[in-house]
PDB file of C-alpha atoms in Angstrom:
ATOM      1  CA  MET A 961       8.555  -0.261 -33.987  1.00  0.00           C
ATOM      2  CA  ILE A 962       4.615  -1.511 -33.020  1.00  0.00           C
ATOM      3  CA  GLY A 963       3.526  -2.576 -36.053  1.00  0.00           C
ATOM      4  CA  VAL A 964       2.918  -2.008 -39.897  1.00  0.00           C
ATOM      5  CA  LEU A 965       0.407  -1.087 -41.811  1.00  0.00           C
ATOM      6  CA  THR A 966       0.108  -0.819 -45.388  1.00  0.00           C
ATOM      7  CA  PHE A 967      -2.506   0.505 -47.883  1.00  0.00           C
ATOM      8  CA  ASN A 968      -2.258  -0.987 -51.754  1.00  0.00           C
ATOM      9  CA  SER A 969      -4.397  -0.398 -54.859  1.00  0.00           C
ATOM     10  CA  ARG A 970      -4.063  -1.967 -57.843  1.00  0.00           C
ATOM     11  CA  GLU A 971      -3.657   1.853 -59.770  1.00  0.00           C
ATOM     12  CA  ARG A 972      -1.267   3.249 -59.936  1.00  0.00           C
ATOM     13  CA  ARG A 973      -2.054   6.950 -58.414  1.00  0.00           C
ATOM     14  CA  SER A 974      -0.437  10.561 -57.388  1.00  0.00           C
ATOM     15  CA  ALA A 975       0.538  11.094 -53.837  1.00  0.00           C
ATOM     16  CA  ASP A 976      -2.601  13.181 -52.763  1.00  0.00           C
ATOM     17  CA  GLU A 977      -1.755  15.450 -48.994  1.00  0.00           C
ATOM     18  CA  ARG A 978      -4.982  14.820 -47.270  1.00  0.00           C
ATOM     19  CA  LEU A 979      -5.111  11.234 -47.270  1.00  0.00           C
ATOM     20  CA  LEU A 980      -1.262  10.784 -46.504  1.00  0.00           C
ATOM     21  CA  GLN A 981      -2.830  13.186 -43.021  1.00  0.00           C
ATOM     22  CA  VAL A 982      -5.716  11.193 -42.492  1.00  0.00           C
ATOM     23  CA  ILE A 983      -3.225   7.654 -42.532  1.00  0.00           C
ATOM     24  CA  LEU A 984      -0.299   9.427 -40.593  1.00  0.00           C
ATOM     25  CA  ASP A 985      -3.224  10.937 -37.941  1.00  0.00           C
ATOM     26  CA  ILE A 986      -4.947   6.912 -37.992  1.00  0.00           C
ATOM     27  CA  GLY A 987      -1.737   5.296 -37.326  1.00  0.00           C
ATOM     28  CA  GLY A 988      -0.515   7.700 -34.749  1.00  0.00           C
ATOM     29  CA  GLN A 989      -3.828   7.545 -32.770  1.00  0.00           C
ATOM     30  CA  ILE A 990      -3.546   3.268 -33.646  1.00  0.00           C
ATOM     31  CA  GLY A 991      -0.194   3.362 -31.914  1.00  0.00           C
ATOM     32  CA  GLU A 992      -0.969   5.594 -28.803  1.00  0.00           C
ATOM     33  CA  PHE A 993      -3.420   3.262 -28.096  1.00  0.00           C
ATOM     34  CA  LEU A 994      -0.720   0.501 -28.037  1.00  0.00           C
ATOM     35  CA  ARG A 995       1.614   2.210 -26.176  1.00  0.00           C
ATOM     36  CA  ARG A 996      -1.081   2.967 -23.198  1.00  0.00           C
ATOM     37  CA  LYS A 997      -2.905  -0.144 -23.254  1.00  0.00           C
ATOM     38  CA  ASP A 998       0.835  -1.027 -22.849  1.00  0.00           C
ATOM     39  CA  ALA A 999       1.436   0.628 -19.739  1.00  0.00           C
ATOM     40  CA  GLU A1000      -2.341  -0.161 -18.767  1.00  0.00           C
ATOM     41  CA  GLN A1001      -0.835  -4.620 -18.845  1.00  0.00           C
ATOM     42  CA  ARG A1002       2.907  -3.223 -16.897  1.00  0.00           C
ATOM     43  CA  LEU A1003       0.762  -1.967 -14.022  1.00  0.00           C
ATOM     44  CA  ARG A1004      -0.868  -3.975 -14.160  1.00  0.00           C
ATOM     45  CA  GLU A1005       1.556  -6.433 -13.456  1.00  0.00           C
ATOM     46  CA  SER A1006       3.655  -4.192 -11.207  1.00  0.00           C
ATOM     47  CA  GLU A1007       0.070  -4.049  -8.618  1.00  0.00           C
ATOM     48  CA  ALA A1008      -0.019  -7.593  -8.363  1.00  0.00           C
ATOM     49  CA  ARG A1009       3.809  -8.363  -7.481  1.00  0.00           C
ATOM     50  CA  PHE A1010       3.557  -5.615  -5.055  1.00  0.00           C
ATOM     51  CA  ARG A1011       0.200  -6.761  -3.413  1.00  0.00           C
ATOM     52  CA  SER A1012       1.773 -10.649  -3.368  1.00  0.00           C
ATOM     53  CA  LEU A1013       4.554  -9.380  -1.728  1.00  0.00           C
ATOM     54  CA  ALA A1014       2.788  -7.099   0.262  1.00  0.00           C
ATOM     55  CA  ASP A1015       0.650 -10.066   1.367  1.00  0.00           C
ATOM     56  CA  LEU A1016       4.389 -12.499   2.119  1.00  0.00           C
ATOM     57  CA  ALA A1017       5.636  -9.964   4.439  1.00  0.00           C
ATOM     58  CA  ALA A1018       3.291  -8.652   6.827  1.00  0.00           C
ATOM     59  CA  ASP A1019      -0.737  -9.591   8.104  1.00  0.00           C
ATOM     60  CA  ILE A1020      -2.197  -7.035   6.683  1.00  0.00           C
ATOM     61  CA  TYR A1021      -2.280  -3.717   4.971  1.00  0.00           C
ATOM     62  CA  TRP A1022      -2.877  -0.291   6.502  1.00  0.00           C
ATOM     63  CA  GLU A1023      -3.022   3.267   5.210  1.00  0.00           C
ATOM     64  CA  GLN A1024      -3.913   6.869   6.840  1.00  0.00           C
ATOM     65  CA  ALA A1025      -4.368  10.585   5.786  1.00  0.00           C
ATOM     66  CA  ALA A1026      -2.672  13.209   6.358  1.00  0.00           C
ATOM     67  CA  GLN A1027      -4.528  13.366  10.013  1.00  0.00           C
ATOM     68  CA  TYR A1028      -3.500   9.772  11.087  1.00  0.00           C
ATOM     69  CA  ARG A1029      -6.770   8.948  11.091  1.00  0.00           C
ATOM     70  CA  PHE A1030      -6.885   5.419   9.519  1.00  0.00           C
ATOM     71  CA  THR A1031      -8.762   4.521   5.814  1.00  0.00           C
ATOM     72  CA  LYS A1032      -7.739   1.437   4.860  1.00  0.00           C
ATOM     73  CA  ILE A1033      -6.845  -1.819   6.247  1.00  0.00           C
ATOM     74  CA  SER A1034      -6.702  -5.288   5.081  1.00  0.00           C
ATOM     75  CA  GLY A1035      -5.272  -8.116   4.370  1.00  0.00           C
ATOM     76  CA  THR A1036      -5.233 -12.127   5.085  1.00  0.00           C
ATOM     77  CA  HIS A1037      -4.924 -12.812   9.129  1.00  0.00           C
ATOM     78  CA  ASP A1038      -8.570 -13.074  10.061  1.00  0.00           C
ATOM     79  CA  LYS A1039      -7.862 -12.524  13.874  1.00  0.00           C
ATOM     80  CA  LEU A1040      -5.235  -9.514  13.178  1.00  0.00           C
ATOM     81  CA  VAL A1041      -7.791  -8.193  10.411  1.00  0.00           C
ATOM     82  CA  ALA A1042     -10.539  -8.582  13.398  1.00  0.00           C
ATOM     83  CA  ALA A1043      -8.514  -6.940  15.849  1.00  0.00           C
ATOM     84  CA  THR A1044      -8.096  -3.531  13.810  1.00  0.00           C
ATOM     85  CA  ARG A1045     -11.552  -3.506  11.651  1.00  0.00           C
ATOM     86  CA  GLY A1046     -12.606  -1.058  14.187  1.00  0.00           C
ATOM     87  CA  GLN A1047      -9.538   0.802  13.909  1.00  0.00           C
ATOM     88  CA  ILE A1048     -10.927   2.690  10.273  1.00  0.00           C
ATOM     89  CA  GLY A1049     -11.293   6.635  10.691  1.00  0.00           C
ATOM     90  CA  LYS A1050      -9.354   6.112  14.290  1.00  0.00           C
ATOM     91  CA  MET A1051      -6.331   7.593  14.692  1.00  0.00           C
ATOM     92  CA  ARG A1052      -3.976   5.126  16.297  1.00  0.00           C
ATOM     93  CA  TRP A1053      -3.685   6.557  19.729  1.00  0.00           C
ATOM     94  CA  GLU A1054      -7.610   6.382  20.105  1.00  0.00           C
ATOM     95  CA  CYS A1055      -7.574   2.886  19.291  1.00  0.00           C
ATOM     96  CA  ASP A1056      -7.651   0.602  22.612  1.00  0.00           C
ATOM     97  CA  TYR A1057      -3.640  -0.388  23.029  1.00  0.00           C
ATOM     98  CA  VAL A1058      -2.804  -0.925  27.359  1.00  0.00           C
ATOM     99  CA  ASN A1059       0.831  -0.858  26.163  1.00  0.00           C
ATOM    100  CA  MET A1060       1.730   2.442  25.497  1.00  0.00           C
ATOM    101  CA  GLY A1061       1.351   5.469  27.854  1.00  0.00           C
ATOM    102  CA  GLU A1062       0.939   8.952  27.075  1.00  0.00           C
ATOM    103  CA  ALA A1063       4.923   9.782  26.504  1.00  0.00           C
ATOM    104  CA  ASP A1064       5.013   6.538  24.239  1.00  0.00           C
ATOM    105  CA  TRP A1065       2.051   8.552  21.843  1.00  0.00           C
ATOM    106  CA  THR A1066       3.734  12.359  22.302  1.00  0.00           C
ATOM    107  CA  ALA A1067       7.250  10.044  20.840  1.00  0.00           C
ATOM    108  CA  HIS A1068       4.674   8.171  18.195  1.00  0.00           C
ATOM    109  CA  ARG A1069       3.133  12.077  16.702  1.00  0.00           C
ATOM    110  CA  ALA A1070       6.567  13.354  16.919  1.00  0.00           C
ATOM    111  CA  GLN A1071       7.768  11.124  14.958  1.00  0.00           C
ATOM    112  CA  LEU A1072       4.404  11.277  12.522  1.00  0.00           C
ATOM    113  CA  ASP A1073       4.717  15.129  12.497  1.00  0.00           C
ATOM    114  CA  ALA A1074       8.495  14.822  11.810  1.00  0.00           C
ATOM    115  CA  ARG A1075       7.288  12.693   8.263  1.00  0.00           C
ATOM    116  CA  GLN A1076       9.743   9.878   9.191  1.00  0.00           C
ATOM    117  CA  PRO A1077       9.259   6.180   8.538  1.00  0.00           C
ATOM    118  CA  PHE A1078       8.670   3.712  11.966  1.00  0.00           C
ATOM    119  CA  ARG A1079       9.859   0.499  12.481  1.00  0.00           C
ATOM    120  CA  ASP A1080       8.702  -2.399  15.129  1.00  0.00           C
ATOM    121  CA  LEU A1081       6.426  -0.770  17.240  1.00  0.00           C
ATOM    122  CA  GLU A1082       4.956  -2.720  19.255  1.00  0.00           C
ATOM    123  CA  LEU A1083       0.442  -2.186  20.728  1.00  0.00           C
ATOM    124  CA  TYR A1084      -0.753  -4.775  23.248  1.00  0.00           C
ATOM    125  CA  LYS A1085      -4.634  -5.223  23.035  1.00  0.00           C
ATOM    126  CA  MET A1086      -7.388  -7.724  23.515  1.00  0.00           C
ATOM    127  CA  SER A1087      -8.966  -9.433  20.592  1.00  0.00           C
ATOM    128  CA  GLU A1088     -12.699  -9.689  19.877  1.00  0.00           C
ATOM    129  CA  ARG A1089     -12.533 -12.952  22.303  1.00  0.00           C
ATOM    130  CA  GLY A1090     -10.893 -12.148  25.630  1.00  0.00           C
ATOM    131  CA  GLU A1091      -7.298 -12.997  24.120  1.00  0.00           C
ATOM    132  CA  PRO A1092      -3.960 -11.023  23.850  1.00  0.00           C
ATOM    133  CA  LEU A1093      -2.796  -9.796  20.568  1.00  0.00           C
ATOM    134  CA  TRP A1094       0.685  -8.188  20.040  1.00  0.00           C
ATOM    135  CA  ILE A1095       1.007  -6.211  17.222  1.00  0.00           C
ATOM    136  CA  ARG A1096       3.783  -4.528  15.542  1.00  0.00           C
ATOM    137  CA  VAL A1097       3.773  -2.410  12.996  1.00  0.00           C
ATOM    138  CA  SER A1098       5.484  -0.304  10.553  1.00  0.00           C
ATOM    139  CA  GLY A1099       5.250   2.765   8.215  1.00  0.00           C
ATOM    140  CA  GLU A1100       6.031   5.062   6.158  1.00  0.00           C
ATOM    141  CA  PRO A1101       4.626   8.707   5.036  1.00  0.00           C
ATOM    142  CA  VAL A1102       3.611   8.958   1.399  1.00  0.00           C
ATOM    143  CA  PHE A1103       3.748  12.019  -0.530  1.00  0.00           C
ATOM    144  CA  ASP A1104       2.790  12.984  -4.223  1.00  0.00           C
ATOM    145  CA  PRO A1105       4.217  13.981  -7.373  1.00  0.00           C
ATOM    146  CA  ARG A1106       4.767  17.740  -5.891  1.00  0.00           C
ATOM    147  CA  GLY A1107       6.480  16.829  -2.577  1.00  0.00           C
ATOM    148  CA  SER A1108       2.520  17.504  -0.039  1.00  0.00           C
ATOM    149  CA  PHE A1109       2.130  14.957   2.054  1.00  0.00           C
ATOM    150  CA  LEU A1110      -0.766  12.282   1.989  1.00  0.00           C
ATOM    151  CA  GLY A1111      -0.521  10.041   5.090  1.00  0.00           C
ATOM    152  CA  TYR A1112       0.988   7.032   5.703  1.00  0.00           C
ATOM    153  CA  ARG A1113       0.793   3.530   5.208  1.00  0.00           C
ATOM    154  CA  GLY A1114       2.727   0.496   6.338  1.00  0.00           C
ATOM    155  CA  VAL A1115       2.607  -3.457   7.495  1.00  0.00           C
ATOM    156  CA  ALA A1116       1.383  -5.065  10.358  1.00  0.00           C
ATOM    157  CA  ARG A1117       2.237  -8.173  11.660  1.00  0.00           C
ATOM    158  CA  ASP A1118       1.101 -10.391  14.459  1.00  0.00           C
ATOM    159  CA  ALA A1119       3.595 -10.679  17.163  1.00  0.00           C
ATOM    160  CA  THR A1120       1.997 -12.795  19.796  1.00  0.00           C
ATOM    161  CA  GLU A1121       3.413 -15.321  19.484  1.00  0.00           C
ATOM    162  CA  ARG A1122       7.162 -14.553  19.657  1.00  0.00           C
ATOM    163  CA  LYS A1123       6.079 -12.064  22.312  1.00  0.00           C
ATOM    164  CA  ARG A1124       4.773 -15.108  24.105  1.00  0.00           C
ATOM    165  CA  ALA A1125       7.848 -17.012  22.997  1.00  0.00           C
ATOM    166  CA  ASP A1126      10.532 -14.144  24.554  1.00  0.00           C
ATOM    167  CA  GLN A1127       8.323 -14.318  27.960  1.00  0.00           C
ATOM    168  CA  LEU A1128       8.610 -17.968  28.404  1.00  0.00           C
ATOM    169  CA  LEU A1129      12.582 -17.594  27.329  1.00  0.00           C
ATOM    170  CA  ASN A1130      12.641 -14.655  30.542  1.00  0.00           C
ATOM    171  CA  LEU A1131      11.118 -16.835  32.587  1.00  0.00           C
ATOM    172  CA  GLU A1132      12.893 -19.814  32.322  1.00  0.00           C
ATOM    173  CA  HIS A1133      16.229 -17.476  32.922  1.00  0.00           C
ATOM    174  CA  ARG A1134      14.973 -16.431  35.646  1.00  0.00           C
TER     175      ARG A1134
END
């Protein structure tokens, strides 16, 4: 029960069927309004939790349409957002990553065409300031309620420091 409406009168009257039906209709509409407002509040809270979790889990969040073209890139990591800003409208393999060859891109496209999720794809490019930038990307396919493929969404992290530490460790071991 969401609430109770009471109607009082000083005079005793016989039941009026039309009035009772109107009251039931109004009560039903009020109840529906309250249920909708509650659902909207829960949705806002869920979206806020998702945004917070995405910010903790990654430096940027991205989305691609069904043709694998980037439609959205957002995040809190200024250097990474700046380095990927120009990718809107492009496919990942149309961007200037220098560590991936044609065979690598063919394998990645096959994975996307199979609608499979991918994890920790490492990409290398030079930043706008000419600094090396390693990006670790993960994504998953998105489908509508009918099962139609809509595209991909995912996250990316700046992996430059970790990559640099790995290179120093390898150099030390050699």
